[in-house]
mmCIF file of C-alpha atoms in Angstrom:
data_model
loop_
_atom_site.group_PDB
_atom_site.id
_atom_site.type_symbol
_atom_site.label_atom_id
_atom_site.label_comp_id
_atom_site.label_asym_id
_atom_site.label_seq_id
_atom_site.Cartn_x
_atom_site.Cartn_y
_atom_site.Cartn_z
ATOM 1 C CA UNK A 1 -1.082 -17.426 -42.791
ATOM 2 C CA UNK A 2 0.449 -13.962 -42.812
ATOM 3 C CA UNK A 3 -1.865 -12.824 -39.990
ATOM 4 C CA UNK A 4 -1.073 -15.913 -37.913
ATOM 5 C CA UNK A 5 2.655 -15.379 -38.462
ATOM 6 C CA UNK A 6 2.369 -11.722 -37.447
ATOM 7 C CA UNK A 7 0.430 -12.769 -34.324
ATOM 8 C CA UNK A 8 3.099 -15.287 -33.345
ATOM 9 C CA UNK A 9 5.850 -12.732 -33.834
ATOM 10 C CA UNK A 10 4.044 -10.267 -31.571
ATOM 11 C CA UNK A 11 3.423 -12.975 -28.996
ATOM 12 C CA UNK A 12 7.085 -14.024 -29.028
ATOM 13 C CA UNK A 13 8.136 -10.397 -28.524
ATOM 14 C CA UNK A 14 5.738 -10.085 -25.589
ATOM 15 C CA UNK A 15 7.129 -13.297 -24.043
ATOM 16 C CA UNK A 16 10.642 -11.964 -24.382
ATOM 17 C CA UNK A 17 9.654 -8.636 -22.793
ATOM 18 C CA UNK A 18 7.946 -10.366 -19.835
ATOM 19 C CA UNK A 19 10.876 -12.715 -19.306
ATOM 20 C CA UNK A 20 13.354 -9.845 -19.166
ATOM 21 C CA UNK A 21 11.134 -7.905 -16.754
ATOM 22 C CA UNK A 22 10.733 -10.975 -14.544
ATOM 23 C CA UNK A 23 14.472 -11.692 -14.436
ATOM 24 C CA UNK A 24 15.128 -8.132 -13.265
ATOM 25 C CA UNK A 25 12.817 -8.616 -10.275
ATOM 26 C CA UNK A 26 15.268 -10.437 -8.008
ATOM 27 C CA UNK A 27 13.226 -9.909 -4.849
ATOM 28 C CA UNK A 28 10.139 -11.368 -6.474
ATOM 29 C CA UNK A 29 12.091 -14.397 -7.711
ATOM 30 C CA UNK A 30 13.557 -14.910 -4.240
ATOM 31 C CA UNK A 31 10.039 -14.930 -2.760
ATOM 32 C CA UNK A 32 8.871 -17.427 -5.367
ATOM 33 C CA UNK A 33 11.692 -19.918 -4.823
ATOM 34 C CA UNK A 34 13.256 -19.437 -1.381
ATOM 35 C CA UNK A 35 10.003 -19.058 0.576
ATOM 36 C CA UNK A 36 8.491 -22.441 -0.410
ATOM 37 C CA UNK A 37 11.847 -24.203 0.056
ATOM 38 C CA UNK A 38 12.034 -22.958 3.653
ATOM 39 C CA UNK A 39 8.373 -23.813 4.294
ATOM 40 C CA UNK A 40 8.759 -27.354 2.953
ATOM 41 C CA UNK A 41 11.897 -28.000 4.972
ATOM 42 C CA UNK A 42 10.566 -26.544 8.234
ATOM 43 C CA UNK A 43 7.028 -27.943 8.068
ATOM 44 C CA UNK A 44 8.132 -31.413 6.946
ATOM 45 C CA UNK A 45 10.374 -31.683 9.997
ATOM 46 C CA UNK A 46 7.974 -29.960 12.407
ATOM 47 C CA UNK A 47 5.007 -32.176 11.455
ATOM 48 C CA UNK A 48 6.997 -35.378 11.096
ATOM 49 C CA UNK A 49 5.562 -37.015 14.233
ATOM 50 C CA UNK A 50 2.052 -35.696 13.615
ATOM 51 C CA UNK A 51 1.797 -37.822 10.440
ATOM 52 C CA UNK A 52 3.790 -40.792 11.780
ATOM 53 C CA UNK A 53 2.187 -41.742 15.044
ATOM 54 C CA UNK A 54 4.379 -44.822 15.408
ATOM 55 C CA UNK A 55 7.648 -42.942 15.277
ATOM 56 C CA UNK A 56 9.623 -42.212 18.412
ATOM 57 C CA UNK A 57 9.199 -38.662 19.633
ATOM 58 C CA UNK A 58 11.771 -36.378 21.191
ATOM 59 C CA UNK A 59 9.747 -36.228 24.415
ATOM 60 C CA UNK A 60 11.653 -38.381 26.878
ATOM 61 C CA UNK A 61 10.656 -40.520 29.832
ATOM 62 C CA UNK A 62 12.474 -42.367 32.589
ATOM 63 C CA UNK A 63 11.538 -45.197 34.946
ATOM 64 C CA UNK A 64 12.284 -45.081 38.666
ATOM 65 C CA UNK A 65 12.410 -48.711 39.845
ATOM 66 C CA UNK A 66 12.212 -48.577 43.662
ATOM 67 C CA UNK A 67 11.409 -52.307 43.831
ATOM 68 C CA UNK A 68 14.430 -53.420 41.786
ATOM 69 C CA UNK A 69 13.083 -56.944 41.389
ATOM 70 C CA UNK A 70 13.039 -59.300 38.382
ATOM 71 C CA UNK A 71 9.288 -58.651 38.076
ATOM 72 C CA UNK A 72 9.627 -54.863 38.060
ATOM 73 C CA UNK A 73 12.509 -55.004 35.597
ATOM 74 C CA UNK A 74 10.485 -57.314 33.345
ATOM 75 C CA UNK A 75 7.525 -54.909 33.369
ATOM 76 C CA UNK A 76 9.805 -51.929 32.654
ATOM 77 C CA UNK A 77 11.368 -53.730 29.706
ATOM 78 C CA UNK A 78 7.975 -54.606 28.240
ATOM 79 C CA UNK A 79 6.834 -51.007 28.655
ATOM 80 C CA UNK A 80 9.912 -49.762 26.801
ATOM 81 C CA UNK A 81 9.030 -51.960 23.843
ATOM 82 C CA UNK A 82 5.545 -50.452 23.742
ATOM 83 C CA UNK A 83 6.168 -46.733 24.166
ATOM 84 C CA UNK A 84 7.073 -44.450 21.259
ATOM 85 C CA UNK A 85 8.578 -41.765 23.507
ATOM 86 C CA UNK A 86 12.345 -41.372 23.879
ATOM 87 C CA UNK A 87 13.717 -43.757 26.500
ATOM 88 C CA UNK A 88 16.007 -41.939 28.953
ATOM 89 C CA UNK A 89 16.802 -45.024 31.006
ATOM 90 C CA UNK A 90 16.314 -45.734 34.708
ATOM 91 C CA UNK A 91 16.779 -43.169 37.471
ATOM 92 C CA UNK A 92 17.763 -43.962 41.045
ATOM 93 C CA UNK A 93 14.968 -42.209 42.950
ATOM 94 C CA UNK A 94 12.180 -39.659 42.773
ATOM 95 C CA UNK A 95 14.500 -36.771 43.571
ATOM 96 C CA UNK A 96 16.554 -37.514 40.457
ATOM 97 C CA UNK A 97 13.339 -37.819 38.429
ATOM 98 C CA UNK A 98 12.025 -34.463 39.626
ATOM 99 C CA UNK A 99 15.343 -32.822 38.823
ATOM 100 C CA UNK A 100 15.247 -34.275 35.298
ATOM 101 C CA UNK A 101 11.687 -32.976 34.882
ATOM 102 C CA UNK A 102 12.675 -29.487 36.067
ATOM 103 C CA UNK A 103 15.615 -29.357 33.685
ATOM 104 C CA UNK A 104 13.462 -30.435 30.733
ATOM 105 C CA UNK A 105 15.452 -33.612 30.054
ATOM 106 C CA UNK A 106 12.293 -35.748 30.264
ATOM 107 C CA UNK A 107 8.561 -35.209 30.139
ATOM 108 C CA UNK A 108 7.502 -38.213 32.239
ATOM 109 C CA UNK A 109 8.859 -40.302 35.100
ATOM 110 C CA UNK A 110 7.083 -43.562 35.974
ATOM 111 C CA UNK A 111 7.757 -44.648 39.558
ATOM 112 C CA UNK A 112 7.512 -48.396 40.271
ATOM 113 C CA UNK A 113 7.040 -48.549 44.057
ATOM 114 C CA UNK A 114 8.770 -50.831 46.522
ATOM 115 C CA UNK A 115 6.718 -54.008 46.842
ATOM 116 C CA UNK A 116 5.729 -53.967 43.151
ATOM 117 C CA UNK A 117 6.605 -57.654 42.684
ATOM 118 C CA UNK A 118 4.874 -58.781 45.856
ATOM 119 C CA UNK A 119 1.688 -56.985 44.799
ATOM 120 C CA UNK A 120 1.408 -58.911 41.527
ATOM 121 C CA UNK A 121 -0.917 -61.929 41.174
ATOM 122 C CA UNK A 122 1.901 -64.461 41.710
ATOM 123 C CA UNK A 123 3.603 -62.404 44.422
ATOM 124 C CA UNK A 124 3.832 -62.967 48.156
ATOM 125 C CA UNK A 125 1.852 -59.963 49.422
ATOM 126 C CA UNK A 126 -0.575 -60.825 52.193
ATOM 127 C CA UNK A 127 -4.302 -60.505 51.650
ATOM 128 C CA UNK A 128 -5.923 -57.320 52.872
ATOM 129 C CA UNK A 129 -2.804 -55.234 52.621
ATOM 130 C CA UNK A 130 -2.902 -52.151 50.440
ATOM 131 C CA UNK A 131 -1.331 -52.578 47.042
ATOM 132 C CA UNK A 132 1.248 -49.891 46.189
ATOM 133 C CA UNK A 133 0.252 -47.727 43.250
ATOM 134 C CA UNK A 134 2.409 -46.750 40.293
ATOM 135 C CA UNK A 135 2.999 -43.016 40.195
ATOM 136 C CA UNK A 136 3.437 -40.938 37.060
ATOM 137 C CA UNK A 137 5.374 -37.692 37.461
ATOM 138 C CA UNK A 138 4.691 -35.302 34.568
ATOM 139 C CA UNK A 139 6.175 -32.061 33.351
ATOM 140 C CA UNK A 140 3.130 -29.720 33.439
ATOM 141 C CA UNK A 141 4.202 -28.191 30.117
ATOM 142 C CA UNK A 142 3.456 -31.474 28.323
ATOM 143 C CA UNK A 143 0.050 -31.330 26.548
ATOM 144 C CA UNK A 144 -2.793 -33.174 28.247
ATOM 145 C CA UNK A 145 -3.266 -35.493 25.271
ATOM 146 C CA UNK A 146 0.294 -36.791 25.565
ATOM 147 C CA UNK A 147 -0.054 -37.202 29.321
ATOM 148 C CA UNK A 148 -3.193 -39.285 28.815
ATOM 149 C CA UNK A 149 -1.552 -41.365 26.084
ATOM 150 C CA UNK A 150 1.427 -42.203 28.296
ATOM 151 C CA UNK A 151 -0.777 -43.106 31.278
ATOM 152 C CA UNK A 152 -3.061 -45.327 29.187
ATOM 153 C CA UNK A 153 -0.067 -47.150 27.682
ATOM 154 C CA UNK A 154 1.349 -47.816 31.146
ATOM 155 C CA UNK A 155 -2.029 -48.995 32.510
ATOM 156 C CA UNK A 156 -2.758 -51.236 29.529
ATOM 157 C CA UNK A 157 0.636 -52.912 29.699
ATOM 158 C CA UNK A 158 0.298 -53.376 33.455
ATOM 159 C CA UNK A 159 -3.082 -55.060 32.995
ATOM 160 C CA UNK A 160 -1.703 -57.355 30.310
ATOM 161 C CA UNK A 161 1.319 -58.165 32.443
ATOM 162 C CA UNK A 162 -0.818 -58.977 35.498
ATOM 163 C CA UNK A 163 -3.162 -61.188 33.448
ATOM 164 C CA UNK A 164 -0.258 -63.300 32.231
ATOM 165 C CA UNK A 165 1.139 -63.599 35.747
ATOM 166 C CA UNK A 166 -2.291 -64.650 37.015
ATOM 167 C CA UNK A 167 -2.535 -67.353 34.368
ATOM 168 C CA UNK A 168 0.902 -68.582 35.397
ATOM 169 C CA UNK A 169 -0.253 -68.762 39.034
ATOM 170 C CA UNK A 170 -3.437 -70.652 38.067
ATOM 171 C CA UNK A 171 -1.377 -73.115 36.092
ATOM 172 C CA UNK A 172 0.670 -73.926 39.157
ATOM 173 C CA UNK A 173 -2.428 -74.259 41.349
ATOM 174 C CA UNK A 174 -4.342 -76.457 38.912
ATOM 175 C CA UNK A 175 -1.282 -78.404 37.752
ATOM 176 C CA UNK A 176 -1.787 -77.431 34.091
ATOM 177 C CA UNK A 177 1.626 -77.761 32.390
ATOM 178 C CA UNK A 178 0.785 -75.346 29.563
ATOM 179 C CA UNK A 179 -0.073 -72.562 31.982
ATOM 180 C CA UNK A 180 2.802 -73.396 34.320
ATOM 181 C CA UNK A 181 5.300 -72.998 31.525
ATOM 182 C CA UNK A 182 3.806 -69.687 30.413
ATOM 183 C CA UNK A 183 6.572 -67.095 30.378
ATOM 184 C CA UNK A 184 5.119 -63.570 30.178
ATOM 185 C CA UNK A 185 8.247 -62.270 28.480
ATOM 186 C CA UNK A 186 8.318 -65.007 25.843
ATOM 187 C CA UNK A 187 4.567 -65.102 25.192
ATOM 188 C CA UNK A 188 3.857 -61.415 25.089
ATOM 189 C CA UNK A 189 0.939 -60.483 22.884
ATOM 190 C CA UNK A 190 1.543 -58.203 19.909
ATOM 191 C CA UNK A 191 1.177 -54.584 20.959
ATOM 192 C CA UNK A 192 1.718 -52.820 17.637
ATOM 193 C CA UNK A 193 -0.870 -52.109 14.961
ATOM 194 C CA UNK A 194 0.862 -51.481 11.659
ATOM 195 C CA UNK A 195 -0.977 -48.950 9.486
ATOM 196 C CA UNK A 196 -0.860 -49.127 5.707
ATOM 197 C CA UNK A 197 -2.522 -47.220 2.892
ATOM 198 C CA UNK A 198 -4.956 -49.699 1.411
ATOM 199 C CA UNK A 199 -6.074 -48.000 -1.799
ATOM 200 C CA UNK A 200 -5.407 -50.099 -4.854
ATOM 201 C CA UNK A 201 -4.393 -53.731 -5.111
ATOM 202 C CA UNK A 202 -1.625 -53.748 -2.541
ATOM 203 C CA UNK A 203 -0.721 -52.301 0.827
ATOM 204 C CA UNK A 204 1.469 -49.219 0.720
ATOM 205 C CA UNK A 205 3.345 -47.348 3.394
ATOM 206 C CA UNK A 206 1.422 -44.571 5.112
ATOM 207 C CA UNK A 207 2.372 -41.101 3.794
ATOM 208 C CA UNK A 208 4.863 -39.066 5.766
ATOM 209 C CA UNK A 209 4.735 -35.354 6.520
ATOM 210 C CA UNK A 210 6.819 -34.490 3.449
ATOM 211 C CA UNK A 211 4.125 -36.035 1.211
ATOM 212 C CA UNK A 212 1.744 -33.483 2.707
ATOM 213 C CA UNK A 213 4.086 -30.496 2.892
ATOM 214 C CA UNK A 214 5.559 -30.500 -0.621
ATOM 215 C CA UNK A 215 2.275 -30.190 -2.582
ATOM 216 C CA UNK A 216 0.786 -27.771 -0.034
ATOM 217 C CA UNK A 217 3.614 -25.241 -0.066
ATOM 218 C CA UNK A 218 4.223 -25.744 -3.785
ATOM 219 C CA UNK A 219 0.652 -24.615 -4.470
ATOM 220 C CA UNK A 220 1.034 -21.698 -2.048
ATOM 221 C CA UNK A 221 4.213 -20.535 -3.804
ATOM 222 C CA UNK A 222 2.589 -20.849 -7.237
ATOM 223 C CA UNK A 223 -0.131 -18.390 -6.266
ATOM 224 C CA UNK A 224 2.481 -15.908 -5.068
ATOM 225 C CA UNK A 225 3.305 -15.058 -8.680
ATOM 226 C CA UNK A 226 0.702 -12.386 -7.982
ATOM 227 C CA UNK A 227 3.446 -10.178 -6.494
ATOM 228 C CA UNK A 228 6.001 -10.039 -9.368
ATOM 229 C CA UNK A 229 3.338 -10.245 -12.090
ATOM 230 C CA UNK A 230 1.230 -7.413 -10.684
ATOM 231 C CA UNK A 231 4.364 -5.321 -10.103
ATOM 232 C CA UNK A 232 5.309 -5.649 -13.783
ATOM 233 C CA UNK A 233 1.748 -5.078 -14.960
ATOM 234 C CA UNK A 234 1.166 -1.951 -12.866
ATOM 235 C CA UNK A 235 4.579 -0.535 -13.804
ATOM 236 C CA UNK A 236 3.686 -0.956 -17.488
ATOM 237 C CA UNK A 237 0.366 0.798 -16.906
ATOM 238 C CA UNK A 238 2.017 3.693 -15.027
ATOM 239 C CA UNK A 239 4.828 4.090 -17.561
ATOM 240 C CA UNK A 240 2.469 4.085 -20.538
ATOM 241 C CA UNK A 241 3.676 0.763 -22.006
ATOM 242 C CA UNK A 242 0.161 -0.680 -22.188
ATOM 243 C CA UNK A 243 -1.105 2.451 -23.891
ATOM 244 C CA UNK A 244 1.646 2.279 -26.512
ATOM 245 C CA UNK A 245 0.851 -1.390 -27.187
ATOM 246 C CA UNK A 246 -2.825 -0.474 -27.576
ATOM 247 C CA UNK A 247 -1.921 2.285 -30.010
ATOM 248 C CA UNK A 248 -0.133 -0.333 -32.119
ATOM 249 C CA UNK A 249 -3.350 -2.353 -32.325
ATOM 250 C CA UNK A 250 -2.106 -5.113 -30.013
ATOM 251 C CA UNK A 251 -5.228 -6.792 -28.536
ATOM 252 C CA UNK A 252 -5.346 -6.808 -24.759
ATOM 253 C CA UNK A 253 -6.029 -10.559 -24.799
ATOM 254 C CA UNK A 254 -2.716 -11.010 -26.615
ATOM 255 C CA UNK A 255 -0.972 -8.907 -23.964
ATOM 256 C CA UNK A 256 -2.342 -11.218 -21.259
ATOM 257 C CA UNK A 257 -1.286 -14.277 -23.256
ATOM 258 C CA UNK A 258 2.178 -12.771 -23.456
ATOM 259 C CA UNK A 259 2.315 -12.676 -19.678
ATOM 260 C CA UNK A 260 0.917 -16.172 -19.264
ATOM 261 C CA UNK A 261 3.776 -18.289 -20.634
ATOM 262 C CA UNK A 262 6.759 -16.809 -18.731
ATOM 263 C CA UNK A 263 5.010 -17.109 -15.368
ATOM 264 C CA UNK A 264 3.680 -20.547 -16.278
ATOM 265 C CA UNK A 265 7.279 -21.617 -16.899
ATOM 266 C CA UNK A 266 8.303 -20.100 -13.558
ATOM 267 C CA UNK A 267 5.613 -22.173 -11.829
ATOM 268 C CA UNK A 268 6.821 -25.367 -13.469
ATOM 269 C CA UNK A 269 10.398 -24.602 -12.406
ATOM 270 C CA UNK A 270 9.052 -24.093 -8.891
ATOM 271 C CA UNK A 271 7.364 -27.500 -9.056
ATOM 272 C CA UNK A 272 10.561 -29.267 -10.123
ATOM 273 C CA UNK A 273 12.636 -27.454 -7.513
ATOM 274 C CA UNK A 274 10.199 -28.181 -4.655
ATOM 275 C CA UNK A 275 10.093 -31.862 -5.603
ATOM 276 C CA UNK A 276 13.898 -31.957 -5.501
ATOM 277 C CA UNK A 277 13.842 -30.294 -2.068
ATOM 278 C CA UNK A 278 11.424 -32.914 -0.756
ATOM 279 C CA UNK A 279 13.343 -35.716 -2.412
ATOM 280 C CA UNK A 280 16.903 -34.773 -1.434
ATOM 281 C CA UNK A 281 17.138 -31.823 0.983
ATOM 282 C CA UNK A 282 14.536 -32.904 3.574
ATOM 283 C CA UNK A 283 16.259 -36.307 4.153
ATOM 284 C CA UNK A 284 19.577 -34.522 4.716
ATOM 285 C CA UNK A 285 17.900 -32.528 7.507
ATOM 286 C CA UNK A 286 16.593 -35.687 9.199
ATOM 287 C CA UNK A 287 13.159 -36.081 7.570
ATOM 288 C CA UNK A 288 11.799 -38.662 5.166
ATOM 289 C CA UNK A 289 12.261 -38.436 1.424
ATOM 290 C CA UNK A 290 9.377 -37.544 -0.855
ATOM 291 C CA UNK A 291 8.029 -40.682 -2.546
ATOM 292 C CA UNK A 292 7.254 -40.014 -6.201
ATOM 293 C CA UNK A 293 4.661 -41.954 -8.204
ATOM 294 C CA UNK A 294 5.594 -44.751 -10.557
ATOM 295 C CA UNK A 295 4.307 -45.099 -14.108
ATOM 296 C CA UNK A 296 3.629 -42.787 -17.015
ATOM 297 C CA UNK A 297 -0.049 -42.330 -16.089
ATOM 298 C CA UNK A 298 0.810 -41.053 -12.617
ATOM 299 C CA UNK A 299 3.423 -38.643 -13.961
ATOM 300 C CA UNK A 300 0.947 -37.369 -16.576
ATOM 301 C CA UNK A 301 -1.616 -36.812 -13.810
ATOM 302 C CA UNK A 302 0.972 -34.992 -11.720
ATOM 303 C CA UNK A 303 1.886 -32.686 -14.603
ATOM 304 C CA UNK A 304 -1.776 -32.035 -15.448
ATOM 305 C CA UNK A 305 -2.667 -30.899 -11.935
ATOM 306 C CA UNK A 306 0.537 -28.855 -11.753
ATOM 307 C CA UNK A 307 -0.256 -27.127 -15.057
ATOM 308 C CA UNK A 308 -3.873 -26.471 -14.044
ATOM 309 C CA UNK A 309 -2.777 -25.017 -10.698
ATOM 310 C CA UNK A 310 -0.263 -22.802 -12.494
ATOM 311 C CA UNK A 311 -2.884 -21.456 -14.911
ATOM 312 C CA UNK A 312 -5.217 -20.745 -11.993
ATOM 313 C CA UNK A 313 -2.430 -18.930 -10.138
ATOM 314 C CA UNK A 314 -1.493 -16.788 -13.141
ATOM 315 C CA UNK A 315 -5.164 -16.016 -13.856
ATOM 316 C CA UNK A 316 -5.602 -14.936 -10.237
ATOM 317 C CA UNK A 317 -2.477 -12.771 -10.471
ATOM 318 C CA UNK A 318 -3.693 -11.057 -13.645
ATOM 319 C CA UNK A 319 -7.080 -10.399 -12.030
ATOM 320 C CA UNK A 320 -5.424 -8.781 -8.982
ATOM 321 C CA UNK A 321 -3.137 -6.746 -11.242
ATOM 322 C CA UNK A 322 -6.189 -5.465 -13.112
ATOM 323 C CA UNK A 323 -8.005 -4.576 -9.890
ATOM 324 C CA UNK A 324 -5.133 -2.798 -8.143
ATOM 325 C CA UNK A 325 -4.036 0.710 -8.998
ATOM 326 C CA UNK A 326 -0.669 0.582 -7.249
ATOM 327 C CA UNK A 327 1.935 -2.046 -6.427
ATOM 328 C CA UNK A 328 1.165 -1.653 -2.718
ATOM 329 C CA UNK A 329 -2.502 -2.404 -3.312
ATOM 330 C CA UNK A 330 -1.642 -5.469 -5.380
ATOM 331 C CA UNK A 331 0.739 -6.747 -2.706
ATOM 332 C CA UNK A 332 -1.826 -6.317 0.061
ATOM 333 C CA UNK A 333 -4.820 -7.690 -1.868
ATOM 334 C CA UNK A 334 -2.895 -10.546 -3.448
ATOM 335 C CA UNK A 335 -0.953 -11.435 -0.310
ATOM 336 C CA UNK A 336 -3.983 -11.381 1.992
ATOM 337 C CA UNK A 337 -6.042 -13.256 -0.592
ATOM 338 C CA UNK A 338 -3.395 -15.968 -0.861
ATOM 339 C CA UNK A 339 -3.151 -16.315 2.913
ATOM 340 C CA UNK A 340 -6.937 -16.616 3.244
ATOM 341 C CA UNK A 341 -7.156 -19.181 0.437
ATOM 342 C CA UNK A 342 -4.283 -21.111 1.996
ATOM 343 C CA UNK A 343 -5.759 -20.956 5.497
ATOM 344 C CA UNK A 344 -9.189 -22.279 4.518
ATOM 345 C CA UNK A 345 -7.872 -24.528 1.741
ATOM 346 C CA UNK A 346 -5.830 -26.902 3.894
ATOM 347 C CA UNK A 347 -2.424 -25.474 3.042
ATOM 348 C CA UNK A 348 -1.410 -24.189 6.465
ATOM 349 C CA UNK A 349 -3.490 -26.654 8.495
ATOM 350 C CA UNK A 350 -4.442 -30.023 6.935
ATOM 351 C CA UNK A 351 -8.168 -30.152 6.258
ATOM 352 C CA UNK A 352 -8.724 -33.312 8.308
ATOM 353 C CA UNK A 353 -7.725 -31.338 11.432
ATOM 354 C CA UNK A 354 -10.543 -28.844 10.776
ATOM 355 C CA UNK A 355 -14.155 -29.064 12.038
ATOM 356 C CA UNK A 356 -16.825 -30.102 9.548
ATOM 357 C CA UNK A 357 -17.985 -26.596 8.642
ATOM 358 C CA UNK A 358 -14.375 -25.556 7.923
ATOM 359 C CA UNK A 359 -13.907 -28.585 5.683
ATOM 360 C CA UNK A 360 -16.986 -27.509 3.732
ATOM 361 C CA UNK A 361 -15.653 -23.957 3.537
ATOM 362 C CA UNK A 362 -12.342 -25.268 2.194
ATOM 363 C CA UNK A 363 -14.069 -26.342 -1.018
ATOM 364 C CA UNK A 364 -14.372 -22.656 -1.982
ATOM 365 C CA UNK A 365 -10.589 -22.259 -2.249
ATOM 366 C CA UNK A 366 -8.789 -22.992 -5.549
ATOM 367 C CA UNK A 367 -5.794 -24.043 -3.455
ATOM 368 C CA UNK A 368 -7.952 -26.810 -1.960
ATOM 369 C CA UNK A 369 -8.811 -28.071 -5.445
ATOM 370 C CA UNK A 370 -5.145 -28.150 -6.411
ATOM 371 C CA UNK A 371 -4.188 -29.847 -3.142
ATOM 372 C CA UNK A 372 -6.839 -32.496 -3.664
ATOM 373 C CA UNK A 373 -5.420 -33.236 -7.109
ATOM 374 C CA UNK A 374 -1.852 -33.557 -5.818
ATOM 375 C CA UNK A 375 -3.032 -35.778 -2.946
ATOM 376 C CA UNK A 376 -4.856 -38.076 -5.356
ATOM 377 C CA UNK A 377 -1.547 -38.741 -7.078
ATOM 378 C CA UNK A 378 1.027 -38.552 -4.276
ATOM 379 C CA UNK A 379 -1.035 -40.034 -1.422
ATOM 380 C CA UNK A 380 -3.721 -42.150 -3.084
ATOM 381 C CA UNK A 381 -1.576 -43.290 -6.039
ATOM 382 C CA UNK A 382 -4.215 -42.241 -8.549
ATOM 383 C CA UNK A 383 -3.898 -41.786 -12.288
ATOM 384 C CA UNK A 384 -4.959 -39.334 -14.957
ATOM 385 C CA UNK A 385 -8.685 -39.939 -14.529
ATOM 386 C CA UNK A 386 -8.505 -39.202 -10.807
ATOM 387 C CA UNK A 387 -7.332 -35.597 -11.284
ATOM 388 C CA UNK A 388 -9.639 -34.559 -14.113
ATOM 389 C CA UNK A 389 -12.193 -33.079 -11.696
ATOM 390 C CA UNK A 390 -9.779 -30.850 -9.733
ATOM 391 C CA UNK A 391 -7.944 -29.894 -12.942
ATOM 392 C CA UNK A 392 -11.209 -28.883 -14.643
ATOM 393 C CA UNK A 393 -12.201 -26.768 -11.638
ATOM 394 C CA UNK A 394 -8.820 -24.995 -11.680
ATOM 395 C CA UNK A 395 -9.017 -24.359 -15.422
ATOM 396 C CA UNK A 396 -12.534 -22.968 -14.996
ATOM 397 C CA UNK A 397 -11.259 -20.625 -12.292
ATOM 398 C CA UNK A 398 -8.369 -19.536 -14.533
ATOM 399 C CA UNK A 399 -10.701 -18.774 -17.478
ATOM 400 C CA UNK A 400 -13.114 -16.878 -15.243
ATOM 401 C CA UNK A 401 -10.312 -14.780 -13.726
ATOM 402 C CA UNK A 402 -8.826 -14.022 -17.154
ATOM 403 C CA UNK A 403 -12.263 -13.143 -18.528
ATOM 404 C CA UNK A 404 -12.935 -10.680 -15.726
ATOM 405 C CA UNK A 405 -9.443 -9.191 -16.145
ATOM 406 C CA UNK A 406 -10.036 -8.651 -19.881
ATOM 407 C CA UNK A 407 -13.443 -7.052 -19.298
ATOM 408 C CA UNK A 408 -12.075 -4.721 -16.638
ATOM 409 C CA UNK A 409 -9.236 -3.528 -18.817
ATOM 410 C CA UNK A 410 -11.460 -3.098 -21.882
ATOM 411 C CA UNK A 411 -13.822 -0.979 -19.782
ATOM 412 C CA UNK A 412 -10.861 1.026 -18.492
ATOM 413 C CA UNK A 413 -9.643 1.674 -22.059
ATOM 414 C CA UNK A 414 -13.093 2.789 -23.204
ATOM 415 C CA UNK A 415 -13.101 5.372 -20.432
#
């Protein structure tokens, strides 16, 4: 009992020392808290449309109706209901459309030619005459994928519109009342496919960009404890603090344990703060709010993966601090290592955007394991059992990193 009490007293003193050293490092604390807040806010807004394909984009379009007939106006109205681009209204002529394209006000201008109504299946255009074509004017800066998407939407709606007009014409010719009374505007077919997350017993809304950004940049910020922790560790080594602790028979494992709790607490504060940013600050900036899980099991799973990621991050930081001889070395090795783990682990670019070999490579990154665990809770609405695998992998990484750090420092002391 006396030995255990003496061990706890030493450990509490080490925790207090590490906490005071951490609080003095204002630049390190700013990097740990301000950097992920900015990343979450910026990336949630920047990737909003990439994760919500049905949302209206800021890329505008206008329609130039040179026919100005009920048929052309009806087609334009139906097209507006289909497109997810920003509607900039109707322009008078092509010159106005080209000016709007040059000024960057719109990305597309769809020109409905004169004679559009007469060229339709129920129109009055004579046989053998050339049908006027719709023309799409495009800002060349617009990516090719968006150009193709706009053109295909316009062509598909035109085909649907012409088919309904043809049926109306056949109804008149064959004296079929049902086809004669067919109104293309009133009997328009559904054009929207509503996506829903189907895991579990009920449909759920598809995740927004903030559901992806918050866990990704939270994990990235957790691993950046390598900078303040290694700075404190190397300063203690250079100033002789570690040697004095060793002379007082303080085991090196206890010294590492003394560093573990303060930075673990910092990581958990980061987690709470980043969740609050996603929940309250991102909506104020125009994005969607982070949707948190419901139920005690989901919250327990969320805490477990957060704790495992924190232990992995602190273990990684202690390993880097043991490897580096100077603060500059620790900053370079730790910073570059974090960026590489984030790049291949799906933090900076979601893994489903990567080619197959990159997705396989991502499984080597501890950040990918942590991200998978967070996604199982926040995106797939999983419970405690769903995160046991990623959490176990992170804990194994933490123990391995701590073990190597202890061995390296014991070897250094023996020398």
